[in-house]
Amino acid sequence: MRRIILYMACLFACASCSREIEVAGYMGSQPEIFPDYRDVTIPSNIAPLNFEFIGDTGRADLVLLVEAPSGVRIIRPHGRLFSFRERMWSELLAETSGRGMIFRLCVRTREGWKAYDPFVMNVAKEPIDPYLAYRLIPPGYSLWKDMYICQRNLENFEEKKIYSNSQGKGNCVNCHSFCDRDPDRMLFHMRSELAGTYVWREGQLEKLETRTSQTMSSLVYPYWHPSGRYVAFSVNRTNQVLHVSDDNRIEVFDEDSDVVVYDLENHTVVTTDVLKSEDAFETFPTFSPDGKSLYFCSSKAVSPMPEKFKEARYSLCRVDFNPEDHTFGDKVDTLYNADTQRGSVSFPRVSPDGSRLVFTLSDYGNFSIWHKEADLYCVTLSNGNISELDWLNSDGVESYHSWSGNSRWMVFSSRRDDGLYTKPYIAYMDAFGMPHKPFLLPQKNPGKHYEALMYSYNIPELVSGEVGLDGRKIADYAHKEKGKQIGYIKQ
Amino acid sequence: MVLYAVVLLLMAAGLWLVQEYRFYNMEANDLFLYDRAYLIGTLRQTGGFALLAASFDSQFMRIPFAGPVLVSLLYLAAGCLTASILRRKSPSGVMDGFAFLPAAFMFLCLENDYYRYWGHMAFVAALVVLWSYVHMPEGWKRRLVTGIIAVPVLYHLAGSAAAVFAVGACLYEILDRGVKGLWALAFPAVMAVTAFIYVETSMVSGWTSALTPFMYYSNPSTYFFPLYAWASVPLLIMASWLVSKFPTRRNSQLAAVVAGIAVSFFIAGNLYSKVHSRSNYRLLQEEYLADRGEWDRIIESADRRQPTYLLSYLNLALAEKGQLAERFGYFNPQDVSSIMQPVPNLKYGMSLQSKVYLSWGYVSAARQAAFDANMMTPGMRNPRQLKVLIQTNMASGAYDVAEKYIAILEKTLFYRTWAGSMRESADDPLICGLKASIPPVDEYVRYDGLKGDMEDIAEADPSQRIVKQFLEVYKIMEEVR
């Protein structure tokens, strides 16, 4: 018995020692970590932001001190990876919501523990939508093989496939889109075999044959009307060329494009002259949250392509839309004029509170994911002021983006890390519309995960819940159904 | 033991003779990584254990003769396991010769480029479990529980090949016990339920993959030999049971064994001659030789009636030896397109393009082709293409992307030294040459045709002797036309 007590006492003493880290000196800089989570702002419902120390300290022991109101927690790494147990992380988030947690990384030297300068993770009170949907696809050229539409629970590390193209006939799947982040109302396209637009709403799948004799292609880039009755689409004749020596490897360009609005009740697309002009390429339609405006990008028609694709610069335009009778206004407002302002707009997305519109700006064209100079900009819709979102931009590509339901979070795709494999970054937009430093989508072991991943995260879309649609159902349906032919109306 | 060794050597020699380059190709399509995350990730997949075993095995196939020996070992194991299973029904051993039928069909599977070595490994794993099952002690309860547990476990470890066990064990029990053995129908039932769960949870892409060898294809294919290999096991069990009903004499036993072996060999040989695609095999050969820089062997293997799809590798070999202009006309060129003749397989076509463009110093085109060829490889880890991707990305200054591919190759047994050396490759002559050949003025690949591209590269770097030879021949062919 005495031996047991002695043993327990020793164990307790050892445990007590390990909880004491006395800092004997300072390194004088912040630690190098991957992902760079230093001084980021995070939501109060995000999965643990595990990270890896990538600084050069040889094999020295490391320890991380996490300071929260309830005290300091000591985290020891696995190798160089600092990972947090989900329960402890949730407690930390709850404790520091509206404030922040301070991280102090210490390294053991001959003189004792030396601390790097601390960094903070600010925890915003506003939560982010709990799911992120994206397509995983190799960042390739014209060919494809395996690709997946996935959903990731942002509150933990669970990732599920909504659809894998191997469940069908290996065909391309693209342009997944949700109505107001609603997991029960989504659509996506399949190309090649089993081609069609697949609409999922009210627990039913519907396959649409969307090529009509009056439109130049099947429906392409979608955006749902907030009512859920309409979806605006572009129709595009798209082509691509491969650069010989430009840093941007590929040029994808439209040789023509229009915008149409699809009525899910009547199975018809409707358009108007301002969206289907002979003299212009219209693309990337987006509805405003009140459903009364349709934003789109428009460039003067350029020919021949690809010789003149640098002359295709897209303005940001707006036209009235009446959801009652699906009619359009005659007057087009121009929020960003590509002719005078010399940039080219793509992916306009209005915040759900209707106050701001964020778009991608590149030097020319509309396929910004292959444009290193592509950055995110913001229009304040009340006054039309345009500002660059400096905190979000990098030397690499910033491109596709989507808003959270509370307009406080934005996820955007970026190639800042290696210049090719797109990753999703999440940024906080405060009440003044100021973006905070973004953070990379957390993973259990982010270094290993992103190093091994041979896919790009494509079209990251925040979703308010789990998508109940599964790949098996889609594949069975795709094989079975022929697809409903849609009609066409021009006003 | 000596007999087994002789059989093994004979099989290996046979495989070496007819399929040597297939094994190098298998190695290039199944890279094994010494990485914990990769191991755990693969084990979580359906059939992950068999996949890991196959990848581990195939990494050695880059060593000459290793591929035939390893695959022969697998065939021998399949034959011996089947024979041992059949002997439980027909102890006289009269069916021993026929036990090599599954191996014969496995051999035919090699002909399909899309059928992965993984399928071989999974099939043998299923045979091992079936062998263990039929040799376990009597007692129906114990056997029932064992079978019911074995099916889902095997399914997760080896994939749909568990069907071989489920059907084989069920048939074995019913033939053994008659109506009293019907409890063994639980095995196919458990198999169906397991497959259902895996399909519904999207861990398997569909029913066809869940229950058939199609799980082991990298592309949809209508190639039935794996299915024949699977079906042959229960059919042979049935045949053994039937044979055991008749008394056999020693002479007839021997005759049956000889007949069985003869049938197996006949099927393998006869069907092989029908399904063997010489064009595909030659492409594998040329790709391997080009990757190794064995230009003389490519030239030696060519003749005046050289098929057009092989002209591109031959042109490259001739250019590397400085003989293109001199000997191009000898090898059956049709027109200018013979300079860069397309091949009848997208993946091989991309591999070819990456190799040829790299030799020209055509960085962006080589990078694109290598990317696409790598993408066509299961798991996107093709060492030949990853090397090209590293070289071309480094040459174009995309060091972070190159680093990603270097990190993959550094986790392999045979490429880690090369990959590590690329980190300090600022002065590497190939990279420097590639950098120099990038035209200063941007154009689009193939936009002005092949000739325009070659002219741009030759102008950017006059020391690029390969592209200059191609250009010279191109101009000659244009004049001839």
Coordinates of C-alpha atoms in Angstrom, one line a residue, chain B:
Chain B
M1 CA 10.3 -27.4 -52.8
V2 CA 12.6 -27.8 -55.8
L3 CA 9.6 -28.4 -58.0
Y4 CA 8.0 -25.2 -56.8
A5 CA 11.2 -23.3 -57.4
V6 CA 11.4 -24.7 -60.9
V7 CA 7.8 -23.8 -61.7
L8 CA 8.4 -20.3 -60.3
L9 CA 11.4 -19.8 -62.4
L10 CA 9.7 -21.1 -65.5
M11 CA 6.7 -18.8 -64.9
A12 CA 8.9 -15.8 -64.2
A13 CA 10.9 -16.5 -67.3
G14 CA 7.8 -16.7 -69.4
L15 CA 6.4 -13.5 -67.9
W16 CA 9.8 -11.8 -68.5
L17 CA 9.7 -12.8 -72.2
V18 CA 6.2 -11.6 -72.9
Q19 CA 5.4 -8.9 -70.4
E20 CA 8.7 -7.4 -69.3
Y21 CA 7.8 -3.8 -69.9
R22 CA 4.3 -4.2 -68.4
F23 CA 6.0 -4.5 -65.0
Y24 CA 7.9 -1.3 -65.3
N25 CA 4.7 0.3 -66.3
M26 CA 3.0 -1.2 -63.2
E27 CA 5.7 0.3 -61.0
A28 CA 5.2 3.7 -62.6
N29 CA 1.5 3.6 -61.9
D30 CA 1.5 2.5 -58.3
L31 CA 3.9 4.5 -56.1
F32 CA 4.4 3.3 -52.6
L33 CA 5.1 6.1 -50.0
Y34 CA 6.9 5.6 -46.7
D35 CA 4.5 8.0 -45.0
R36 CA 2.3 7.5 -42.1
A37 CA -0.6 9.7 -43.3
Y38 CA -0.5 7.8 -46.7
L39 CA -0.5 4.4 -45.0
I40 CA -3.4 5.3 -42.7
G41 CA -5.3 7.0 -45.4
T42 CA -5.0 4.0 -47.7
L43 CA -5.9 1.5 -45.0
R44 CA -9.1 3.5 -44.4
Q45 CA -10.1 3.0 -48.1
T46 CA -12.2 -0.1 -49.1
G47 CA -9.6 -2.7 -50.1
G48 CA -6.9 -0.5 -48.7
F49 CA -4.8 -3.3 -47.2
A50 CA -4.6 -5.1 -50.6
L51 CA -3.9 -1.8 -52.3
L52 CA -1.0 -1.1 -49.9
A53 CA 0.4 -4.6 -50.4
A54 CA 0.2 -4.2 -54.2
S55 CA 1.8 -0.8 -54.1
F56 CA 4.6 -2.1 -51.8
D57 CA 5.2 -5.0 -54.1
S58 CA 5.1 -3.1 -57.3
Q59 CA 7.7 -0.5 -56.1
F60 CA 10.4 -3.2 -56.7
M61 CA 9.2 -3.9 -60.2
R62 CA 11.5 -1.2 -61.6
I63 CA 14.3 -3.7 -60.9
P64 CA 14.7 -6.0 -63.9
F65 CA 13.3 -9.4 -63.4
A66 CA 11.8 -8.4 -60.0
G67 CA 8.3 -7.9 -61.6
P68 CA 8.1 -11.3 -63.2
V69 CA 9.3 -13.0 -60.0
L70 CA 6.9 -11.2 -57.8
V71 CA 3.9 -11.8 -60.0
S72 CA 4.9 -15.4 -60.5
L73 CA 5.0 -15.8 -56.8
L74 CA 1.5 -14.5 -56.6
Y75 CA 0.4 -16.9 -59.4
L76 CA 2.1 -19.8 -57.7
A77 CA 0.4 -18.9 -54.4
A78 CA -3.0 -18.7 -56.2
G79 CA -2.4 -22.1 -57.8
C80 CA -1.2 -23.8 -54.6
L81 CA -4.0 -22.3 -52.5
T82 CA -6.6 -23.3 -55.0
A83 CA -5.1 -26.8 -55.2
S84 CA -5.2 -27.1 -51.4
I85 CA -8.8 -25.9 -51.3
L86 CA -9.8 -28.4 -54.0
R87 CA -8.1 -31.2 -52.2
R88 CA -10.5 -30.8 -49.3
K89 CA -13.2 -31.9 -51.7
S90 CA -11.2 -34.2 -53.8
P91 CA -8.3 -35.6 -51.7
S92 CA -6.9 -37.7 -54.5
G93 CA -5.4 -34.5 -56.0
V94 CA -7.0 -35.2 -59.4
M95 CA -8.0 -31.5 -59.7
D96 CA -4.5 -30.2 -58.9
G97 CA -3.7 -29.3 -62.5
F98 CA -6.9 -27.3 -62.9
A99 CA -6.0 -25.3 -59.8
F100 CA -3.9 -23.2 -62.0
L101 CA -6.9 -22.0 -64.0
P102 CA -7.5 -18.9 -61.8
A103 CA -3.8 -18.0 -62.2
A104 CA -4.2 -18.4 -66.0
F105 CA -7.0 -15.9 -66.0
M106 CA -5.0 -13.6 -63.7
F107 CA -2.2 -13.7 -66.2
L108 CA -4.6 -12.6 -68.9
C109 CA -5.7 -9.7 -66.7
L110 CA -2.2 -8.2 -67.1
E111 CA -3.2 -7.3 -70.7
N112 CA -5.6 -4.7 -69.6
D113 CA -3.8 -1.4 -68.7
Y114 CA -6.7 -0.3 -66.5
Y115 CA -6.8 -3.4 -64.3
R116 CA -4.6 -2.7 -61.4
Y117 CA -2.2 -5.0 -59.7
W118 CA -4.3 -4.3 -56.6
G119 CA -6.9 -6.7 -58.0
H120 CA -4.3 -9.5 -58.1
M121 CA -3.4 -8.9 -54.5
A122 CA -7.0 -8.8 -53.4
F123 CA -7.9 -12.0 -55.2
V124 CA -5.0 -13.9 -53.5
A125 CA -6.0 -12.4 -50.2
A126 CA -9.5 -13.8 -50.7
L127 CA -8.0 -17.2 -51.6
V128 CA -5.8 -17.1 -48.4
V129 CA -8.9 -16.5 -46.3
L130 CA -10.9 -19.2 -48.1
W131 CA -8.0 -21.7 -47.6
S132 CA -7.9 -20.9 -43.9
Y133 CA -11.6 -21.4 -43.7
V134 CA -11.7 -24.8 -45.4
H135 CA -8.9 -26.0 -43.2
M136 CA -10.4 -24.9 -39.9
P137 CA -11.9 -27.5 -37.5
E138 CA -15.3 -28.9 -38.0
G139 CA -18.3 -27.5 -36.1
W140 CA -20.9 -25.5 -38.0
K141 CA -21.4 -22.8 -35.4
R142 CA -17.7 -21.9 -35.3
R143 CA -17.5 -21.9 -39.1
L144 CA -20.7 -19.8 -39.4
V145 CA -19.3 -17.2 -37.0
T146 CA -15.9 -17.2 -38.6
G147 CA -17.4 -16.8 -42.1
I148 CA -19.8 -14.0 -41.0
I149 CA -16.9 -12.1 -39.4
A150 CA -14.5 -12.8 -42.2
V151 CA -16.7 -11.4 -45.0
P152 CA -16.9 -7.8 -43.9
V153 CA -13.3 -7.7 -42.5
L154 CA -12.0 -9.1 -45.8
Y155 CA -14.2 -6.7 -47.7
H156 CA -12.7 -3.8 -46.0
L157 CA -9.1 -5.1 -46.3
A158 CA -9.3 -6.4 -49.8
G159 CA -12.5 -5.1 -51.4
S160 CA -15.0 -6.8 -53.6
A161 CA -12.8 -9.9 -53.9
A162 CA -14.4 -10.9 -50.6
A163 CA -17.1 -12.3 -52.9
V164 CA -14.7 -15.1 -53.9
F165 CA -14.6 -16.1 -50.3
A166 CA -18.3 -15.6 -49.6
V167 CA -19.4 -17.7 -52.6
G168 CA -16.6 -20.2 -52.3
A169 CA -17.2 -20.9 -48.6
C170 CA -20.9 -21.1 -49.1
L171 CA -20.7 -23.6 -51.9
Y172 CA -18.1 -25.6 -50.0
E173 CA -20.4 -26.0 -47.0
I174 CA -23.5 -26.8 -49.1
L175 CA -21.7 -29.4 -51.1
D176 CA -20.2 -30.8 -47.9
R177 CA -23.4 -31.0 -45.8
G178 CA -26.3 -30.8 -48.3
V179 CA -29.4 -29.2 -47.0
K180 CA -27.8 -28.9 -43.5
G181 CA -25.2 -26.6 -44.9
L182 CA -27.7 -24.0 -46.1
W183 CA -26.7 -21.8 -43.1
A184 CA -23.7 -21.0 -45.2
L185 CA -26.0 -18.9 -47.4
A186 CA -25.4 -16.3 -44.7
F187 CA -22.0 -15.6 -46.3
P188 CA -23.3 -14.2 -49.6
A189 CA -26.0 -12.5 -47.6
V190 CA -23.4 -10.8 -45.4
M191 CA -21.5 -9.9 -48.5
A192 CA -24.5 -8.3 -50.0
V193 CA -25.3 -6.4 -46.8
T194 CA -21.7 -5.2 -46.6
A195 CA -21.6 -4.1 -50.2
F196 CA -24.9 -2.3 -49.6
I197 CA -23.5 -0.4 -46.7
Y198 CA -20.3 0.5 -48.6
V199 CA -22.4 1.7 -51.6
E200 CA -24.8 3.6 -49.5
T201 CA -22.1 5.4 -47.6
S202 CA -20.3 6.1 -50.9
M203 CA -17.2 4.2 -49.7
V204 CA -17.6 2.3 -53.0
S205 CA -18.7 4.1 -56.2
G206 CA -21.5 1.7 -57.1
W207 CA -22.9 -1.8 -57.1
T208 CA -20.8 -3.0 -60.0
S209 CA -17.6 -2.0 -58.2
A210 CA -19.0 -3.3 -54.9
L211 CA -19.5 -6.8 -56.1
T212 CA -17.2 -7.4 -59.0
P213 CA -13.6 -7.0 -60.0
F214 CA -14.5 -3.6 -61.5
M215 CA -13.5 -2.1 -58.2
Y216 CA -9.9 -2.7 -59.3
Y217 CA -10.1 -0.9 -62.6
S218 CA -8.7 2.6 -62.8
N219 CA -11.1 3.3 -65.7
P220 CA -14.4 1.7 -66.7
S221 CA -13.6 -1.3 -68.8
T222 CA -15.3 -4.3 -70.3
Y223 CA -12.6 -6.8 -69.7
F224 CA -13.9 -10.0 -68.2
F225 CA -10.8 -12.1 -67.3
P226 CA -10.8 -11.0 -63.6
L227 CA -14.4 -12.1 -63.4
Y228 CA -13.4 -15.5 -64.9
A229 CA -10.6 -15.8 -62.4
W230 CA -13.2 -15.3 -59.6
A231 CA -15.8 -17.5 -61.1
S232 CA -13.3 -20.3 -61.6
V233 CA -12.9 -20.8 -57.9
P234 CA -16.5 -21.9 -57.0
L235 CA -16.7 -23.8 -60.3
L236 CA -13.6 -25.8 -59.5
I237 CA -14.9 -26.5 -56.0
M238 CA -18.0 -27.9 -57.6
A239 CA -16.0 -29.9 -60.1
S240 CA -13.9 -31.3 -57.3
W241 CA -16.9 -32.4 -55.5
L242 CA -18.3 -34.1 -58.5
V243 CA -15.0 -35.8 -59.3
S244 CA -14.8 -37.1 -55.7
K245 CA -18.0 -39.1 -56.4
F246 CA -16.2 -41.3 -58.8
P247 CA -13.3 -43.7 -57.9
T248 CA -10.1 -42.7 -59.6
R249 CA -7.1 -44.8 -60.4
R250 CA -3.6 -43.6 -60.1
N251 CA -3.0 -43.4 -63.9
S252 CA -6.2 -41.4 -64.4
Q253 CA -5.2 -39.1 -61.6
L254 CA -1.9 -38.3 -63.3
A255 CA -3.7 -37.9 -66.6
A256 CA -6.2 -35.5 -65.0
V257 CA -3.4 -33.4 -63.5
V258 CA -1.6 -33.2 -66.8
A259 CA -4.8 -32.4 -68.5
G260 CA -5.6 -29.7 -66.0
I261 CA -2.2 -28.1 -66.4
A262 CA -2.5 -28.3 -70.2
V263 CA -6.0 -26.7 -70.1
S264 CA -4.7 -23.9 -68.0
F265 CA -1.7 -23.3 -70.2
F266 CA -3.9 -23.6 -73.3
I267 CA -6.4 -21.1 -72.1
A268 CA -3.6 -18.7 -71.0
G269 CA -1.7 -19.1 -74.3
N270 CA -4.6 -19.2 -76.7
L271 CA -6.5 -16.2 -75.2
Y272 CA -3.3 -14.3 -74.7
S273 CA -2.6 -14.5 -78.4
K274 CA -6.1 -13.1 -79.0
V275 CA -6.1 -10.3 -76.4
H276 CA -2.5 -9.2 -76.5
S277 CA -2.2 -5.7 -78.0
R278 CA 1.2 -5.4 -79.6
S279 CA 0.7 -1.7 -80.2
N280 CA 0.0 -1.1 -76.5
Y281 CA 2.9 -3.2 -75.4
R282 CA 5.3 -1.5 -77.8
L283 CA 4.2 1.9 -76.4
L284 CA 4.9 0.7 -72.9
Q285 CA 8.3 -0.5 -74.1
E286 CA 9.2 2.8 -75.9
E287 CA 8.0 4.9 -73.0
Y288 CA 10.2 2.9 -70.6
L289 CA 13.2 3.0 -72.9
A290 CA 12.8 6.7 -73.5
D291 CA 12.5 7.3 -69.8
R292 CA 15.8 5.5 -69.3
G293 CA 17.4 7.3 -72.2
E294 CA 18.1 4.0 -74.0
W295 CA 17.9 5.5 -77.4
D296 CA 19.9 2.8 -79.2
R297 CA 17.5 0.2 -78.1
I298 CA 14.5 2.2 -79.5
I299 CA 16.3 2.7 -82.8
E300 CA 17.3 -1.0 -82.9
S301 CA 13.7 -2.1 -82.3
A302 CA 12.4 0.0 -85.2
D303 CA 12.1 -1.2 -88.8
R304 CA 11.0 0.2 -92.1
R305 CA 7.4 -0.7 -91.5
Q306 CA 7.4 1.1 -88.2
P307 CA 3.8 1.7 -87.0
T308 CA 3.0 5.4 -87.1
Y309 CA 2.1 5.5 -83.5
L310 CA 5.7 4.6 -82.6
L311 CA 7.3 7.1 -84.8
S312 CA 7.4 9.9 -82.2
Y313 CA 9.6 7.9 -79.7
L314 CA 11.7 6.8 -82.6
N315 CA 12.1 10.4 -83.8
L316 CA 13.1 11.4 -80.3
A317 CA 15.7 8.6 -80.1
L318 CA 17.1 9.5 -83.5
A319 CA 17.3 13.2 -82.5
E320 CA 19.1 12.3 -79.3
K321 CA 21.6 10.4 -81.3
G322 CA 21.9 13.3 -83.8
Q323 CA 20.6 11.1 -86.6
L324 CA 17.1 12.5 -87.1
A325 CA 17.6 14.4 -90.4
E326 CA 19.7 11.6 -91.8
R327 CA 17.4 8.7 -91.0
F328 CA 13.9 10.0 -90.6
G329 CA 12.9 9.2 -94.2
Y330 CA 13.9 5.6 -93.7
F331 CA 11.2 4.8 -91.1
N332 CA 8.0 5.1 -92.9
P333 CA 7.1 8.8 -92.4
Q334 CA 3.7 9.7 -93.9
D335 CA 3.8 13.4 -93.8
V336 CA 4.8 16.3 -91.5
S337 CA 2.4 14.9 -88.8
S338 CA 4.8 11.9 -88.5
I339 CA 7.1 14.3 -86.6
M340 CA 4.7 14.1 -83.6
Q341 CA 2.3 11.3 -84.3
P342 CA -0.6 10.9 -81.9
V343 CA -0.9 7.6 -80.1
P344 CA -4.1 5.6 -79.6
N345 CA -4.3 6.1 -75.8
L346 CA -4.8 9.4 -74.1
K347 CA -2.5 8.6 -71.1
Y348 CA 0.3 7.2 -73.2
G349 CA -0.2 10.1 -75.6
M350 CA 0.3 12.6 -72.7
S351 CA 3.4 10.7 -71.5
L352 CA 4.8 10.8 -75.0
Q353 CA 4.2 14.5 -75.3
S354 CA 5.7 15.3 -71.9
K355 CA 8.9 13.3 -72.9
V356 CA 9.2 14.8 -76.4
Y357 CA 8.4 18.4 -75.3
L358 CA 10.8 18.1 -72.4
S359 CA 13.6 17.1 -74.8
W360 CA 12.8 20.1 -76.9
G361 CA 13.0 22.4 -73.9
Y362 CA 9.3 23.2 -74.5
V363 CA 8.6 23.8 -70.8
S364 CA 5.0 24.8 -70.6
A365 CA 3.8 22.1 -73.1
A366 CA 5.9 19.4 -71.3
R367 CA 4.4 20.5 -68.0
Q368 CA 0.9 20.4 -69.2
A369 CA 1.3 17.0 -70.7
A370 CA 3.1 15.6 -67.6
F371 CA 0.3 17.0 -65.4
D372 CA -2.4 15.4 -67.5
A373 CA -0.5 12.1 -67.7
N374 CA 0.0 12.1 -64.0
M375 CA -3.6 12.9 -63.4
M376 CA -4.6 9.8 -65.4
T377 CA -2.5 7.7 -63.0
P378 CA -4.4 6.3 -60.0
G379 CA -3.5 8.3 -56.9
M380 CA -1.8 10.9 -59.2
R381 CA 1.7 9.6 -58.3
N382 CA 3.5 8.6 -61.5
P383 CA 7.2 9.0 -60.8
R384 CA 8.1 9.5 -64.5
Q385 CA 5.6 12.4 -64.8
L386 CA 6.4 13.8 -61.3
K387 CA 10.0 14.1 -62.4
V388 CA 9.0 16.1 -65.5
L389 CA 6.7 18.2 -63.3
I390 CA 9.5 19.0 -60.9
Q391 CA 11.9 19.9 -63.7
T392 CA 9.5 22.0 -65.7
N393 CA 8.1 23.8 -62.6
M394 CA 11.7 24.6 -61.4
A395 CA 12.6 25.8 -64.9
S396 CA 9.6 28.2 -64.9
G397 CA 10.3 29.4 -61.4
A398 CA 7.3 27.7 -59.8
Y399 CA 9.5 26.4 -56.9
D400 CA 6.7 25.9 -54.5
V401 CA 4.8 23.7 -56.8
A402 CA 8.0 21.7 -57.6
E403 CA 8.5 21.4 -53.9
K404 CA 5.2 19.7 -53.5
Y405 CA 6.2 17.0 -56.0
I406 CA 9.7 16.7 -54.6
A407 CA 8.1 16.0 -51.2
I408 CA 6.1 13.1 -52.7
L409 CA 9.1 11.5 -54.4
E410 CA 11.2 11.9 -51.2
K411 CA 8.8 9.5 -49.5
T412 CA 9.7 6.7 -51.9
L413 CA 12.4 4.1 -51.7
F414 CA 13.8 4.5 -55.2
Y415 CA 13.3 8.2 -56.0
R416 CA 14.2 9.9 -52.8
T417 CA 17.8 10.5 -53.7
W418 CA 16.9 12.0 -57.0
A419 CA 14.2 14.1 -55.4
G420 CA 16.5 15.3 -52.7
S421 CA 19.2 16.3 -55.2
M422 CA 16.6 18.5 -57.0
R423 CA 16.5 20.8 -54.0
E424 CA 20.0 21.9 -54.7
S425 CA 19.6 21.9 -58.5
A426 CA 20.1 25.6 -59.2
D427 CA 23.1 24.6 -61.5
D428 CA 21.5 21.4 -62.9
P429 CA 22.3 21.5 -66.6
L430 CA 18.9 20.3 -67.6
I431 CA 17.0 22.9 -65.5
C432 CA 19.4 25.6 -66.8
G433 CA 18.8 24.5 -70.4
L434 CA 15.1 24.5 -69.9
K435 CA 15.1 27.9 -68.4
A436 CA 17.1 29.2 -71.4
S437 CA 14.7 27.7 -73.9
I438 CA 11.6 29.6 -72.6
P439 CA 10.8 32.1 -75.3
P440 CA 11.0 35.7 -74.0
V441 CA 7.8 36.7 -75.8
D442 CA 4.7 34.9 -74.8
E443 CA 2.7 32.9 -77.3
Y444 CA 0.2 30.1 -77.1
V445 CA 1.1 26.5 -77.3
R446 CA 0.4 25.0 -80.7
Y447 CA -1.4 28.2 -81.7
D448 CA 0.8 28.7 -84.8
G449 CA 1.2 25.0 -85.2
L450 CA 4.0 22.8 -84.2
K451 CA 6.5 24.5 -86.5
G452 CA 5.9 27.9 -85.0
D453 CA 6.5 26.5 -81.5
M454 CA 9.7 24.8 -82.6
E455 CA 11.0 28.0 -84.2
D456 CA 10.3 30.0 -81.1
I457 CA 12.2 27.5 -78.9
A458 CA 15.1 27.3 -81.3
E459 CA 15.3 31.0 -81.5
A460 CA 15.2 31.4 -77.7
D461 CA 17.9 28.9 -77.2
P462 CA 20.1 28.1 -80.2
S463 CA 21.8 25.3 -78.2
Q464 CA 18.7 23.2 -78.1
R465 CA 19.9 20.7 -80.7
I466 CA 16.9 18.3 -80.4
V467 CA 14.3 20.8 -81.4
K468 CA 16.5 22.1 -84.2
Q469 CA 16.7 18.6 -85.7
F470 CA 12.9 18.3 -85.5
L471 CA 12.5 21.6 -87.1
E472 CA 14.9 20.7 -89.9
V473 CA 13.0 17.6 -90.7
Y474 CA 9.7 19.4 -90.5
K475 CA 10.9 21.8 -93.1
I476 CA 12.1 19.0 -95.3
M477 CA 8.8 17.2 -95.0
E478 CA 6.9 20.4 -95.9
E479 CA 9.0 20.7 -99.0
V480 CA 8.3 17.1 -100.0
R481 CA 4.6 17.7 -99.6

